[in-house]
Amino acid sequence: MPYTLVIVAILAFYVAWNLGANDVANAMGTSVGSKAVTLKQALIIAGVLEFSGAILFGQGVTETLGTKIANPALFATTPQTLVIGMLTVLLSSGVWLQIATSRGLPVSSSHAVVGAIAGFTWVALGASAIDWSSLGLITIGWILTPVISGAIAALFYSLIKHWILEQPDPVVQLQEWIPWLSAILLSVFGVIVLPTLTQPLTNSLINQLGYNIPSHDIPLFTGAAAAIGLTFFSWRQLKNSKIPNPVEGLFGRFQLLSACFVAFAHGSNDVGNAIAPLAVIVYINQTGGVPADSLTIPIWILILGGAGIVGGLAVWGKKVIATIGENIISLQPSSGFCAEIATATTILVASRLGLPVSTSHALVGGVVGIGLVQNIKSIKFSTLQGIAAAWLITVPVSAVLSGAIFSIARIFFL
């Protein structure tokens, strides 16, 4: 591999590292805040699931970032310009994420990367080179993400609060609801993710058995079997739980599983923010041309991004966990479970659609939705103001930083 690609790979790993350090709170902040898991357990669980999500489900968002923000066709005669631009994207977004992480701000890595791509493209070729329709669609996704996640979380928590927590005997009620909660939890994962992961197995069975198997049968069967297993596991945990409140003790077990899904969702969506520029540069290096409407991501790039996320969250992820897990509202396992289900659902659907939405938007929206149901006065709006300010400035700061770095870089390299 040429030395330039080694340098680019290191930069992509640096971005993934900072992404993991900042966005680990999106996966595990609520679980740590509600005391469902310890910080050490959260880091281990998030590491495994973030890496899995990045490898198995990270293609779509990476392709969108690599081909849909800056119009690659406009760089067809000057692919080296696109290479330098993607280098500046990695550097500028990585620096901004590191600054935000040092201050404990859960910013959006999607904002940083999209802003950086738009910034260098504007400087290189002008505003017309930016695919404004794709950028507008992504922006709408950013706006709708916290609203949708908050609405799902509020609705789900309202049902749990009414049918379980406020009943005369919530333990008995929860025992009756365990199969339904299990089905909901596994359906989020099974319906959205498993069809993609099991498609190769489905195709193999079609070839071996000679008849068509509906693509949803395998994931639905797997989800149903897992739901039954989780039901028996949950009943056992209810009897053996050492947490004084048996209802919240069991919800802690559910929240642990929902946090795993959020970690998987986050890895699937946000890995593209780190590796899309690297994928574009590798494509140009191998073919001599720029990618068009599609971009195949080599597995080693997905592995590099996943490894960077895991390393960053393990070493630098503690500060941001406290912001989301403790400084917006006071969380219990039951409310944290609802926020994480809403987040996982929103992000996994976005990943299936190839939209680089913000996991921090989804989780903060879910937590605020819970707060609105509990008591609006319980929401710490001062924390939300700081988070919102960081969200708003990320795109322009990343764009300006990327444009400035690109202006300097092209003097020396173009």
mmCIF file of C-alpha atoms in Angstrom:
data_model
loop_
_atom_site.group_PDB
_atom_site.id
_atom_site.type_symbol
_atom_site.label_atom_id
_atom_site.label_comp_id
_atom_site.label_asym_id
_atom_site.label_seq_id
_atom_site.Cartn_x
_atom_site.Cartn_y
_atom_site.Cartn_z
ATOM 1 C CA MET A 1 0.000 0.000 0.000
ATOM 2 C CA PRO A 2 1.424 3.423 -0.887
ATOM 3 C CA TYR A 3 2.523 5.642 1.967
ATOM 4 C CA THR A 4 -0.262 8.111 1.201
ATOM 5 C CA LEU A 5 -2.888 5.448 1.840
ATOM 6 C CA VAL A 6 -1.204 4.527 5.106
ATOM 7 C CA ILE A 7 -1.443 8.170 6.198
ATOM 8 C CA VAL A 8 -5.097 8.331 5.135
ATOM 9 C CA ALA A 9 -5.862 5.097 7.000
ATOM 10 C CA ILE A 10 -4.266 6.543 10.140
ATOM 11 C CA LEU A 11 -6.372 9.694 9.795
ATOM 12 C CA ALA A 12 -9.542 7.611 9.342
ATOM 13 C CA PHE A 13 -8.640 5.627 12.458
ATOM 14 C CA TYR A 14 -8.108 8.953 14.288
ATOM 15 C CA VAL A 15 -11.596 10.134 13.294
ATOM 16 C CA ALA A 16 -13.122 6.795 14.300
ATOM 17 C CA TRP A 17 -11.268 6.998 17.622
ATOM 18 C CA ASN A 18 -12.706 10.443 18.383
ATOM 19 C CA LEU A 19 -16.094 9.346 17.129
ATOM 20 C CA GLY A 20 -16.084 6.418 19.535
ATOM 21 C CA ALA A 21 -14.881 8.599 22.399
ATOM 22 C CA ASN A 22 -17.706 11.082 21.852
ATOM 23 C CA ASP A 23 -20.566 8.851 20.766
ATOM 24 C CA VAL A 24 -20.139 6.010 23.283
ATOM 25 C CA ALA A 25 -22.610 7.926 25.432
ATOM 26 C CA ASN A 26 -25.201 7.475 22.718
ATOM 27 C CA ALA A 27 -25.048 3.730 23.226
ATOM 28 C CA MET A 28 -24.399 3.371 26.928
ATOM 29 C CA GLY A 29 -24.963 6.728 28.661
ATOM 30 C CA THR A 30 -28.525 5.960 29.730
ATOM 31 C CA SER A 31 -27.619 2.463 30.972
ATOM 32 C CA VAL A 32 -24.776 3.798 33.109
ATOM 33 C CA GLY A 33 -26.915 6.705 34.297
ATOM 34 C CA SER A 34 -29.705 4.392 35.446
ATOM 35 C CA LYS A 35 -27.152 2.073 37.129
ATOM 36 C CA ALA A 36 -28.248 -0.862 34.958
ATOM 37 C CA VAL A 37 -24.593 -1.494 34.080
ATOM 38 C CA THR A 38 -21.240 -0.312 35.374
ATOM 39 C CA LEU A 39 -18.962 1.848 33.264
ATOM 40 C CA LYS A 40 -16.584 -1.078 32.687
ATOM 41 C CA GLN A 41 -19.404 -3.370 31.585
ATOM 42 C CA ALA A 42 -20.753 -0.630 29.301
ATOM 43 C CA LEU A 43 -17.422 -0.191 27.568
ATOM 44 C CA ILE A 44 -17.028 -3.936 26.956
ATOM 45 C CA ILE A 45 -20.569 -4.402 25.668
ATOM 46 C CA ALA A 46 -20.451 -1.289 23.495
ATOM 47 C CA GLY A 47 -17.092 -2.323 22.073
ATOM 48 C CA VAL A 48 -18.361 -5.686 20.859
ATOM 49 C CA LEU A 49 -21.665 -4.382 19.460
ATOM 50 C CA GLU A 50 -20.250 -1.193 17.925
ATOM 51 C CA PHE A 51 -17.686 -3.257 16.039
ATOM 52 C CA SER A 52 -20.325 -5.762 14.901
ATOM 53 C CA GLY A 53 -22.667 -3.040 13.686
ATOM 54 C CA ALA A 54 -19.886 -1.328 11.761
ATOM 55 C CA ILE A 55 -18.791 -4.514 9.996
ATOM 56 C CA LEU A 56 -22.201 -6.021 9.246
ATOM 57 C CA PHE A 57 -24.378 -2.992 8.585
ATOM 58 C CA GLY A 58 -22.148 0.008 7.801
ATOM 59 C CA GLN A 59 -22.133 -0.075 3.999
ATOM 60 C CA GLY A 60 -25.190 2.089 3.237
ATOM 61 C CA VAL A 61 -24.314 5.213 5.211
ATOM 62 C CA THR A 62 -20.685 5.083 4.074
ATOM 63 C CA GLU A 63 -21.819 4.985 0.459
ATOM 64 C CA THR A 64 -24.130 7.978 0.995
ATOM 65 C CA LEU A 65 -21.387 10.105 2.526
ATOM 66 C CA GLY A 66 -18.894 9.065 -0.128
ATOM 67 C CA THR A 67 -21.046 9.841 -3.158
ATOM 68 C CA LYS A 68 -24.088 11.952 -2.253
ATOM 69 C CA ILE A 69 -22.799 15.177 -0.602
ATOM 70 C CA ALA A 70 -20.159 16.316 -3.058
ATOM 71 C CA ASN A 71 -21.016 15.401 -6.618
ATOM 72 C CA PRO A 72 -18.120 13.076 -7.594
ATOM 73 C CA ALA A 73 -18.738 13.584 -11.320
ATOM 74 C CA LEU A 74 -17.527 17.173 -11.023
ATOM 75 C CA PHE A 75 -14.142 15.850 -9.907
ATOM 76 C CA ALA A 76 -13.850 13.405 -12.818
ATOM 77 C CA THR A 77 -11.033 15.342 -14.487
ATOM 78 C CA THR A 78 -9.299 16.241 -11.213
ATOM 79 C CA PRO A 79 -9.541 13.192 -8.913
ATOM 80 C CA GLN A 80 -6.501 14.406 -6.956
ATOM 81 C CA THR A 81 -8.561 17.385 -5.805
ATOM 82 C CA LEU A 82 -11.134 15.006 -4.351
ATOM 83 C CA VAL A 83 -8.347 13.061 -2.594
ATOM 84 C CA ILE A 84 -6.996 16.220 -0.927
ATOM 85 C CA GLY A 85 -10.536 17.225 -0.043
ATOM 86 C CA MET A 86 -11.293 13.940 1.672
ATOM 87 C CA LEU A 87 -8.032 14.245 3.596
ATOM 88 C CA THR A 88 -9.157 17.625 4.912
ATOM 89 C CA VAL A 89 -12.521 16.102 5.869
ATOM 90 C CA LEU A 90 -10.795 13.509 8.033
ATOM 91 C CA LEU A 91 -8.510 16.046 9.677
ATOM 92 C CA SER A 92 -11.083 18.766 10.353
ATOM 93 C CA SER A 93 -13.834 16.469 11.643
ATOM 94 C CA GLY A 94 -11.377 14.544 13.807
ATOM 95 C CA VAL A 95 -10.056 17.730 15.412
ATOM 96 C CA TRP A 96 -13.541 19.076 16.124
ATOM 97 C CA LEU A 97 -14.698 15.793 17.647
ATOM 98 C CA GLN A 98 -11.648 15.729 19.904
ATOM 99 C CA ILE A 99 -12.321 19.290 21.075
ATOM 100 C CA ALA A 100 -15.964 18.477 21.818
ATOM 101 C CA THR A 101 -15.065 15.273 23.650
ATOM 102 C CA SER A 102 -12.571 17.103 25.873
ATOM 103 C CA ARG A 103 -15.434 19.379 26.969
ATOM 104 C CA GLY A 104 -17.907 16.518 27.460
ATOM 105 C CA LEU A 105 -20.221 17.684 24.661
ATOM 106 C CA PRO A 106 -22.133 14.926 22.791
ATOM 107 C CA VAL A 107 -21.904 16.485 19.334
ATOM 108 C CA SER A 108 -22.938 14.805 16.122
ATOM 109 C CA SER A 109 -20.165 13.192 14.112
ATOM 110 C CA SER A 110 -22.593 13.150 11.179
ATOM 111 C CA HIS A 111 -22.802 16.942 11.366
ATOM 112 C CA ALA A 112 -19.019 17.215 11.502
ATOM 113 C CA VAL A 113 -18.349 15.032 8.464
ATOM 114 C CA VAL A 114 -21.181 16.365 6.306
ATOM 115 C CA GLY A 115 -20.174 19.936 7.141
ATOM 116 C CA ALA A 116 -16.541 19.191 6.336
ATOM 117 C CA ILE A 117 -17.402 17.627 2.964
ATOM 118 C CA ALA A 118 -19.590 20.597 2.050
ATOM 119 C CA GLY A 119 -16.883 23.043 3.190
ATOM 120 C CA PHE A 120 -14.040 21.737 1.055
ATOM 121 C CA THR A 121 -16.343 21.204 -1.946
ATOM 122 C CA TRP A 122 -17.502 24.814 -1.824
ATOM 123 C CA VAL A 123 -13.911 26.077 -1.740
ATOM 124 C CA ALA A 124 -12.763 23.673 -4.477
ATOM 125 C CA LEU A 125 -15.545 24.020 -7.039
ATOM 126 C CA GLY A 126 -18.131 26.427 -5.717
ATOM 127 C CA ALA A 127 -21.573 26.004 -4.192
ATOM 128 C CA SER A 128 -22.953 24.316 -7.319
ATOM 129 C CA ALA A 129 -20.728 21.289 -6.711
ATOM 130 C CA ILE A 130 -22.642 20.421 -3.537
ATOM 131 C CA ASP A 131 -25.575 18.063 -3.988
ATOM 132 C CA TRP A 132 -28.074 20.272 -2.207
ATOM 133 C CA SER A 133 -30.967 17.838 -2.606
ATOM 134 C CA SER A 134 -29.068 15.088 -0.767
ATOM 135 C CA LEU A 135 -27.873 17.603 1.828
ATOM 136 C CA GLY A 136 -31.441 18.793 2.304
ATOM 137 C CA LEU A 137 -32.673 15.226 2.808
ATOM 138 C CA ILE A 138 -29.959 14.605 5.402
ATOM 139 C CA THR A 139 -30.812 17.871 7.171
ATOM 140 C CA ILE A 140 -34.480 16.909 7.338
ATOM 141 C CA GLY A 141 -33.355 13.610 8.867
ATOM 142 C CA TRP A 142 -31.381 15.511 11.507
ATOM 143 C CA ILE A 143 -34.441 17.589 12.411
ATOM 144 C CA LEU A 144 -36.865 14.681 12.476
ATOM 145 C CA THR A 145 -34.570 12.265 14.347
ATOM 146 C CA PRO A 146 -35.022 13.689 17.883
ATOM 147 C CA VAL A 147 -38.714 14.342 17.244
ATOM 148 C CA ILE A 148 -39.431 10.793 16.087
ATOM 149 C CA SER A 149 -37.273 9.215 18.776
ATOM 150 C CA GLY A 150 -38.818 11.423 21.459
ATOM 151 C CA ALA A 151 -42.335 10.573 20.315
ATOM 152 C CA ILE A 152 -41.622 6.814 20.318
ATOM 153 C CA ALA A 153 -39.988 7.002 23.758
ATOM 154 C CA ALA A 154 -42.819 9.100 25.226
ATOM 155 C CA LEU A 155 -45.500 6.793 23.848
ATOM 156 C CA PHE A 156 -43.733 3.633 24.963
ATOM 157 C CA TYR A 157 -42.980 4.995 28.454
ATOM 158 C CA SER A 158 -46.557 6.229 28.839
ATOM 159 C CA LEU A 159 -47.829 2.708 28.193
ATOM 160 C CA ILE A 160 -45.354 1.141 30.624
ATOM 161 C CA LYS A 161 -46.087 3.779 33.240
ATOM 162 C CA HIS A 162 -49.849 3.268 32.970
ATOM 163 C CA TRP A 163 -49.996 -0.522 32.630
ATOM 164 C CA ILE A 164 -47.091 -1.517 34.902
ATOM 165 C CA LEU A 165 -45.509 1.134 37.118
ATOM 166 C CA GLU A 166 -48.740 2.760 38.368
ATOM 167 C CA GLN A 167 -50.656 -0.497 38.940
ATOM 168 C CA PRO A 168 -51.365 -1.702 42.515
ATOM 169 C CA ASP A 169 -49.049 -4.685 42.029
ATOM 170 C CA PRO A 170 -46.483 -3.718 39.361
ATOM 171 C CA VAL A 171 -44.554 -6.964 39.805
ATOM 172 C CA VAL A 172 -47.539 -9.062 38.760
ATOM 173 C CA GLN A 173 -48.248 -6.702 35.887
ATOM 174 C CA LEU A 174 -44.670 -6.894 34.702
ATOM 175 C CA GLN A 175 -44.787 -10.688 34.743
ATOM 176 C CA GLU A 176 -47.744 -10.520 32.370
ATOM 177 C CA TRP A 177 -45.994 -8.004 30.143
ATOM 178 C CA ILE A 178 -42.651 -9.796 29.898
ATOM 179 C CA PRO A 179 -43.548 -11.703 26.680
ATOM 180 C CA TRP A 180 -44.725 -8.476 25.021
ATOM 181 C CA LEU A 181 -41.654 -6.509 26.046
ATOM 182 C CA SER A 182 -39.489 -9.371 24.825
ATOM 183 C CA ALA A 183 -41.251 -9.402 21.479
ATOM 184 C CA ILE A 184 -40.892 -5.622 21.083
ATOM 185 C CA LEU A 185 -37.212 -5.720 21.961
ATOM 186 C CA LEU A 186 -36.372 -8.513 19.538
ATOM 187 C CA SER A 187 -38.645 -7.178 16.793
ATOM 188 C CA VAL A 188 -36.680 -3.939 16.602
ATOM 189 C CA PHE A 189 -33.566 -5.931 15.845
ATOM 190 C CA GLY A 190 -35.156 -8.776 13.905
ATOM 191 C CA VAL A 191 -37.365 -6.899 11.483
ATOM 192 C CA ILE A 192 -34.845 -4.162 10.631
ATOM 193 C CA VAL A 193 -31.480 -5.899 10.784
ATOM 194 C CA LEU A 194 -31.859 -9.643 10.353
ATOM 195 C CA PRO A 195 -33.272 -9.558 6.802
ATOM 196 C CA THR A 196 -29.995 -8.003 5.652
ATOM 197 C CA LEU A 197 -27.788 -10.332 7.677
ATOM 198 C CA THR A 198 -29.705 -13.489 6.787
ATOM 199 C CA GLN A 199 -30.133 -12.784 3.074
ATOM 200 C CA PRO A 200 -27.027 -14.842 2.121
ATOM 201 C CA LEU A 201 -28.388 -17.787 4.150
ATOM 202 C CA THR A 202 -31.802 -17.402 2.531
ATOM 203 C CA ASN A 203 -30.257 -17.390 -0.948
ATOM 204 C CA SER A 204 -28.214 -20.468 -0.096
ATOM 205 C CA LEU A 205 -31.304 -22.367 1.048
ATOM 206 C CA ILE A 206 -33.130 -21.350 -2.108
ATOM 207 C CA ASN A 207 -30.284 -22.761 -4.197
ATOM 208 C CA GLN A 208 -29.992 -25.966 -2.157
ATOM 209 C CA LEU A 209 -33.694 -26.788 -1.727
ATOM 210 C CA GLY A 210 -34.883 -25.555 -5.069
ATOM 211 C CA TYR A 211 -37.844 -23.475 -3.921
ATOM 212 C CA ASN A 212 -38.363 -19.913 -2.816
ATOM 213 C CA ILE A 213 -38.354 -19.055 0.886
ATOM 214 C CA PRO A 214 -39.895 -15.692 1.856
ATOM 215 C CA SER A 215 -37.033 -13.411 2.905
ATOM 216 C CA HIS A 216 -38.702 -12.537 6.196
ATOM 217 C CA ASP A 217 -39.254 -16.118 7.411
ATOM 218 C CA ILE A 218 -35.754 -16.735 8.779
ATOM 219 C CA PRO A 219 -35.458 -13.451 10.698
ATOM 220 C CA LEU A 220 -38.994 -13.768 12.075
ATOM 221 C CA PHE A 221 -38.324 -17.325 13.205
ATOM 222 C CA THR A 222 -35.037 -16.264 14.790
ATOM 223 C CA GLY A 223 -36.700 -13.308 16.515
ATOM 224 C CA ALA A 224 -39.537 -15.461 17.827
ATOM 225 C CA ALA A 225 -37.148 -18.081 19.211
ATOM 226 C CA ALA A 226 -35.023 -15.397 20.843
ATOM 227 C CA ALA A 227 -38.107 -13.735 22.339
ATOM 228 C CA ILE A 228 -39.184 -17.025 23.943
ATOM 229 C CA GLY A 229 -35.695 -17.554 25.341
ATOM 230 C CA LEU A 230 -35.566 -14.014 26.670
ATOM 231 C CA THR A 231 -38.941 -14.485 28.333
ATOM 232 C CA PHE A 232 -37.736 -17.449 30.436
ATOM 233 C CA PHE A 233 -34.462 -15.669 31.171
ATOM 234 C CA SER A 234 -36.351 -12.584 32.402
ATOM 235 C CA TRP A 235 -38.627 -14.582 34.707
ATOM 236 C CA ARG A 236 -35.549 -16.158 36.253
ATOM 237 C CA GLN A 237 -33.879 -12.794 36.709
ATOM 238 C CA LEU A 238 -37.023 -11.443 38.385
ATOM 239 C CA LYS A 239 -36.787 -14.151 41.035
ATOM 240 C CA ASN A 240 -33.033 -13.864 41.575
ATOM 241 C CA SER A 241 -32.508 -10.105 41.208
ATOM 242 C CA LYS A 242 -30.513 -8.447 44.009
ATOM 243 C CA ILE A 243 -31.838 -4.950 43.223
ATOM 244 C CA PRO A 244 -34.256 -3.832 46.012
ATOM 245 C CA ASN A 245 -36.940 -2.750 43.541
ATOM 246 C CA PRO A 246 -37.792 -5.938 41.628
ATOM 247 C CA VAL A 247 -39.562 -4.076 38.822
ATOM 248 C CA GLU A 248 -36.663 -1.750 38.097
ATOM 249 C CA GLY A 249 -34.277 -4.672 38.629
ATOM 250 C CA LEU A 250 -35.877 -6.582 35.775
ATOM 251 C CA PHE A 251 -36.123 -3.489 33.607
ATOM 252 C CA GLY A 252 -32.380 -3.187 34.149
ATOM 253 C CA ARG A 253 -31.954 -6.528 32.374
ATOM 254 C CA PHE A 254 -34.117 -5.347 29.516
ATOM 255 C CA GLN A 255 -32.217 -2.084 29.362
ATOM 256 C CA LEU A 256 -28.951 -3.958 29.077
ATOM 257 C CA LEU A 257 -30.274 -5.666 25.948
ATOM 258 C CA SER A 258 -31.747 -2.467 24.525
ATOM 259 C CA ALA A 259 -28.389 -0.760 25.071
ATOM 260 C CA CYS A 260 -26.765 -3.525 23.033
ATOM 261 C CA PHE A 261 -29.114 -2.730 20.158
ATOM 262 C CA VAL A 262 -28.310 0.979 20.406
ATOM 263 C CA ALA A 263 -24.592 0.172 20.285
ATOM 264 C CA PHE A 264 -25.140 -1.979 17.207
ATOM 265 C CA ALA A 265 -27.244 0.749 15.604
ATOM 266 C CA HIS A 266 -24.637 3.374 16.361
ATOM 267 C CA GLY A 267 -21.833 1.302 14.897
ATOM 268 C CA SER A 268 -23.889 0.642 11.771
ATOM 269 C CA ASN A 269 -24.674 4.306 11.165
ATOM 270 C CA ASP A 270 -21.752 6.324 12.454
ATOM 271 C CA VAL A 271 -18.865 4.202 11.170
ATOM 272 C CA GLY A 272 -19.531 5.776 7.769
ATOM 273 C CA ASN A 273 -18.596 9.162 9.176
ATOM 274 C CA ALA A 274 -15.036 7.973 9.744
ATOM 275 C CA ILE A 275 -14.395 5.712 6.784
ATOM 276 C CA ALA A 276 -16.311 7.265 3.861
ATOM 277 C CA PRO A 277 -13.431 9.629 2.950
ATOM 278 C CA LEU A 278 -10.966 6.728 3.179
ATOM 279 C CA ALA A 279 -13.193 4.560 0.953
ATOM 280 C CA VAL A 280 -13.315 7.303 -1.684
ATOM 281 C CA ILE A 281 -9.532 7.746 -1.645
ATOM 282 C CA VAL A 282 -8.934 3.978 -1.905
ATOM 283 C CA TYR A 283 -11.349 3.823 -4.851
ATOM 284 C CA ILE A 284 -9.517 6.639 -6.656
ATOM 285 C CA ASN A 285 -6.145 5.020 -5.947
ATOM 286 C CA GLN A 286 -7.275 1.663 -7.339
ATOM 287 C CA THR A 287 -9.210 2.833 -10.395
ATOM 288 C CA GLY A 288 -7.769 6.219 -11.234
ATOM 289 C CA GLY A 289 -11.299 7.631 -11.429
ATOM 290 C CA VAL A 290 -13.897 8.959 -9.009
ATOM 291 C CA PRO A 291 -16.855 6.914 -7.710
ATOM 292 C CA ALA A 292 -20.206 7.536 -9.369
ATOM 293 C CA ASP A 293 -23.514 6.609 -7.748
ATOM 294 C CA SER A 294 -22.254 3.535 -5.905
ATOM 295 C CA LEU A 295 -19.223 2.739 -3.794
ATOM 296 C CA THR A 296 -18.214 -0.736 -2.633
ATOM 297 C CA ILE A 297 -16.553 -0.622 0.783
ATOM 298 C CA PRO A 298 -13.696 -3.144 1.286
ATOM 299 C CA ILE A 299 -14.045 -5.154 4.471
ATOM 300 C CA TRP A 300 -10.688 -3.986 5.821
ATOM 301 C CA ILE A 301 -11.958 -0.400 5.815
ATOM 302 C CA LEU A 302 -15.043 -1.390 7.828
ATOM 303 C CA ILE A 303 -12.790 -3.269 10.272
ATOM 304 C CA LEU A 304 -10.498 -0.247 10.601
ATOM 305 C CA GLY A 305 -13.448 2.009 11.384
ATOM 306 C CA GLY A 306 -14.930 -0.428 13.884
ATOM 307 C CA ALA A 307 -11.603 -0.872 15.653
ATOM 308 C CA GLY A 308 -11.124 2.889 15.909
ATOM 309 C CA ILE A 309 -14.580 3.371 17.423
ATOM 310 C CA VAL A 310 -13.925 0.672 20.023
ATOM 311 C CA GLY A 311 -10.514 2.088 20.967
ATOM 312 C CA GLY A 312 -11.808 5.629 21.354
ATOM 313 C CA LEU A 313 -14.803 4.723 23.469
ATOM 314 C CA ALA A 314 -12.670 2.559 25.764
ATOM 315 C CA VAL A 315 -10.027 5.233 26.415
ATOM 316 C CA TRP A 316 -11.810 8.617 26.196
ATOM 317 C CA GLY A 317 -15.519 7.858 26.476
ATOM 318 C CA LYS A 318 -16.184 8.611 30.146
ATOM 319 C CA LYS A 319 -16.911 12.344 30.010
ATOM 320 C CA VAL A 320 -19.694 12.263 27.470
ATOM 321 C CA ILE A 321 -21.399 9.327 29.214
ATOM 322 C CA ALA A 322 -22.024 11.552 32.230
ATOM 323 C CA THR A 323 -23.617 14.288 30.108
ATOM 324 C CA ILE A 324 -26.344 12.126 28.547
ATOM 325 C CA GLY A 325 -26.658 9.524 31.318
ATOM 326 C CA GLU A 326 -26.897 11.853 34.301
ATOM 327 C CA ASN A 327 -27.195 15.520 33.361
ATOM 328 C CA ILE A 328 -30.473 15.727 31.379
ATOM 329 C CA ILE A 329 -32.949 13.879 33.614
ATOM 330 C CA SER A 330 -32.643 11.333 36.409
ATOM 331 C CA LEU A 331 -33.088 7.924 34.795
ATOM 332 C CA GLN A 332 -34.418 4.619 36.070
ATOM 333 C CA PRO A 333 -33.974 1.354 34.125
ATOM 334 C CA SER A 334 -37.615 1.478 32.983
ATOM 335 C CA SER A 335 -37.265 4.966 31.481
ATOM 336 C CA GLY A 336 -33.785 4.261 30.105
ATOM 337 C CA PHE A 337 -35.114 1.131 28.414
ATOM 338 C CA CYS A 338 -37.805 3.138 26.620
ATOM 339 C CA ALA A 339 -35.332 5.817 25.494
ATOM 340 C CA GLU A 340 -32.978 3.194 24.077
ATOM 341 C CA ILE A 341 -35.701 1.278 22.240
ATOM 342 C CA ALA A 342 -36.769 4.530 20.588
ATOM 343 C CA THR A 343 -33.179 5.371 19.683
ATOM 344 C CA ALA A 344 -32.361 1.945 18.254
ATOM 345 C CA THR A 345 -35.527 1.890 16.154
ATOM 346 C CA THR A 346 -34.909 5.356 14.720
ATOM 347 C CA ILE A 347 -31.229 4.797 13.915
ATOM 348 C CA LEU A 348 -31.563 1.308 12.447
ATOM 349 C CA VAL A 349 -34.322 2.466 10.099
ATOM 350 C CA ALA A 350 -32.075 5.354 9.026
ATOM 351 C CA SER A 351 -29.193 2.921 8.430
ATOM 352 C CA ARG A 352 -31.408 0.758 6.222
ATOM 353 C CA LEU A 353 -32.245 3.902 4.218
ATOM 354 C CA GLY A 354 -28.588 4.960 4.047
ATOM 355 C CA LEU A 355 -29.217 8.233 5.918
ATOM 356 C CA PRO A 356 -26.340 9.489 8.122
ATOM 357 C CA VAL A 357 -28.502 10.705 11.006
ATOM 358 C CA SER A 358 -27.276 11.632 14.471
ATOM 359 C CA THR A 359 -27.379 9.010 17.205
ATOM 360 C CA SER A 360 -26.943 11.746 19.798
ATOM 361 C CA HIS A 361 -30.020 13.508 18.380
ATOM 362 C CA ALA A 362 -32.023 10.299 18.685
ATOM 363 C CA LEU A 363 -30.983 9.486 22.236
ATOM 364 C CA VAL A 364 -31.293 13.030 23.558
ATOM 365 C CA GLY A 365 -34.712 13.225 21.909
ATOM 366 C CA GLY A 366 -35.688 9.942 23.562
ATOM 367 C CA VAL A 367 -34.510 11.092 26.987
ATOM 368 C CA VAL A 368 -36.378 14.404 26.641
ATOM 369 C CA GLY A 369 -39.510 12.511 25.565
ATOM 370 C CA ILE A 370 -39.301 10.509 28.799
ATOM 371 C CA GLY A 371 -38.851 13.728 30.775
ATOM 372 C CA LEU A 372 -41.973 15.245 29.234
ATOM 373 C CA VAL A 373 -44.019 12.242 30.341
ATOM 374 C CA GLN A 374 -42.509 12.165 33.845
ATOM 375 C CA ASN A 375 -42.415 15.875 34.660
ATOM 376 C CA ILE A 376 -41.230 18.680 32.440
ATOM 377 C CA LYS A 377 -39.616 20.313 35.470
ATOM 378 C CA SER A 378 -37.293 17.288 35.809
ATOM 379 C CA ILE A 379 -35.547 18.177 32.538
ATOM 380 C CA LYS A 380 -32.293 20.072 33.017
ATOM 381 C CA PHE A 381 -32.690 22.621 30.247
ATOM 382 C CA SER A 382 -29.288 24.158 30.933
ATOM 383 C CA THR A 383 -27.676 20.909 29.804
ATOM 384 C CA LEU A 384 -29.923 20.792 26.725
ATOM 385 C CA GLN A 385 -28.946 24.350 25.829
ATOM 386 C CA GLY A 386 -25.272 23.388 25.831
ATOM 387 C CA ILE A 387 -25.937 20.282 23.733
ATOM 388 C CA ALA A 388 -28.114 22.200 21.245
ATOM 389 C CA ALA A 389 -25.477 24.915 20.893
ATOM 390 C CA ALA A 390 -22.823 22.292 20.163
ATOM 391 C CA TRP A 391 -25.122 20.695 17.560
ATOM 392 C CA LEU A 392 -25.779 24.017 15.825
ATOM 393 C CA ILE A 393 -22.161 25.117 15.550
ATOM 394 C CA THR A 394 -20.762 21.745 14.470
ATOM 395 C CA VAL A 395 -21.731 22.047 10.792
ATOM 396 C CA PRO A 396 -20.422 25.606 10.239
ATOM 397 C CA VAL A 397 -17.286 25.053 12.341
ATOM 398 C CA SER A 398 -16.468 21.840 10.461
ATOM 399 C CA ALA A 399 -17.204 23.473 7.100
ATOM 400 C CA VAL A 400 -15.011 26.509 7.810
ATOM 401 C CA LEU A 401 -12.220 24.383 9.265
ATOM 402 C CA SER A 402 -12.302 21.995 6.311
ATOM 403 C CA GLY A 403 -12.370 24.829 3.791
ATOM 404 C CA ALA A 404 -9.423 26.546 5.463
ATOM 405 C CA ILE A 405 -7.322 23.367 5.621
ATOM 406 C CA PHE A 406 -8.155 22.563 1.997
ATOM 407 C CA SER A 407 -7.138 26.050 0.883
ATOM 408 C CA ILE A 408 -3.740 25.573 2.497
ATOM 409 C CA ALA A 409 -3.293 21.950 1.346
ATOM 410 C CA ARG A 410 -3.960 22.614 -2.320
ATOM 411 C CA ILE A 411 -1.200 25.232 -2.385
ATOM 412 C CA PHE A 412 1.335 22.509 -1.572
ATOM 413 C CA PHE A 413 -0.172 19.445 -3.244
ATOM 414 C CA LEU A 414 -2.125 20.637 -6.320
#
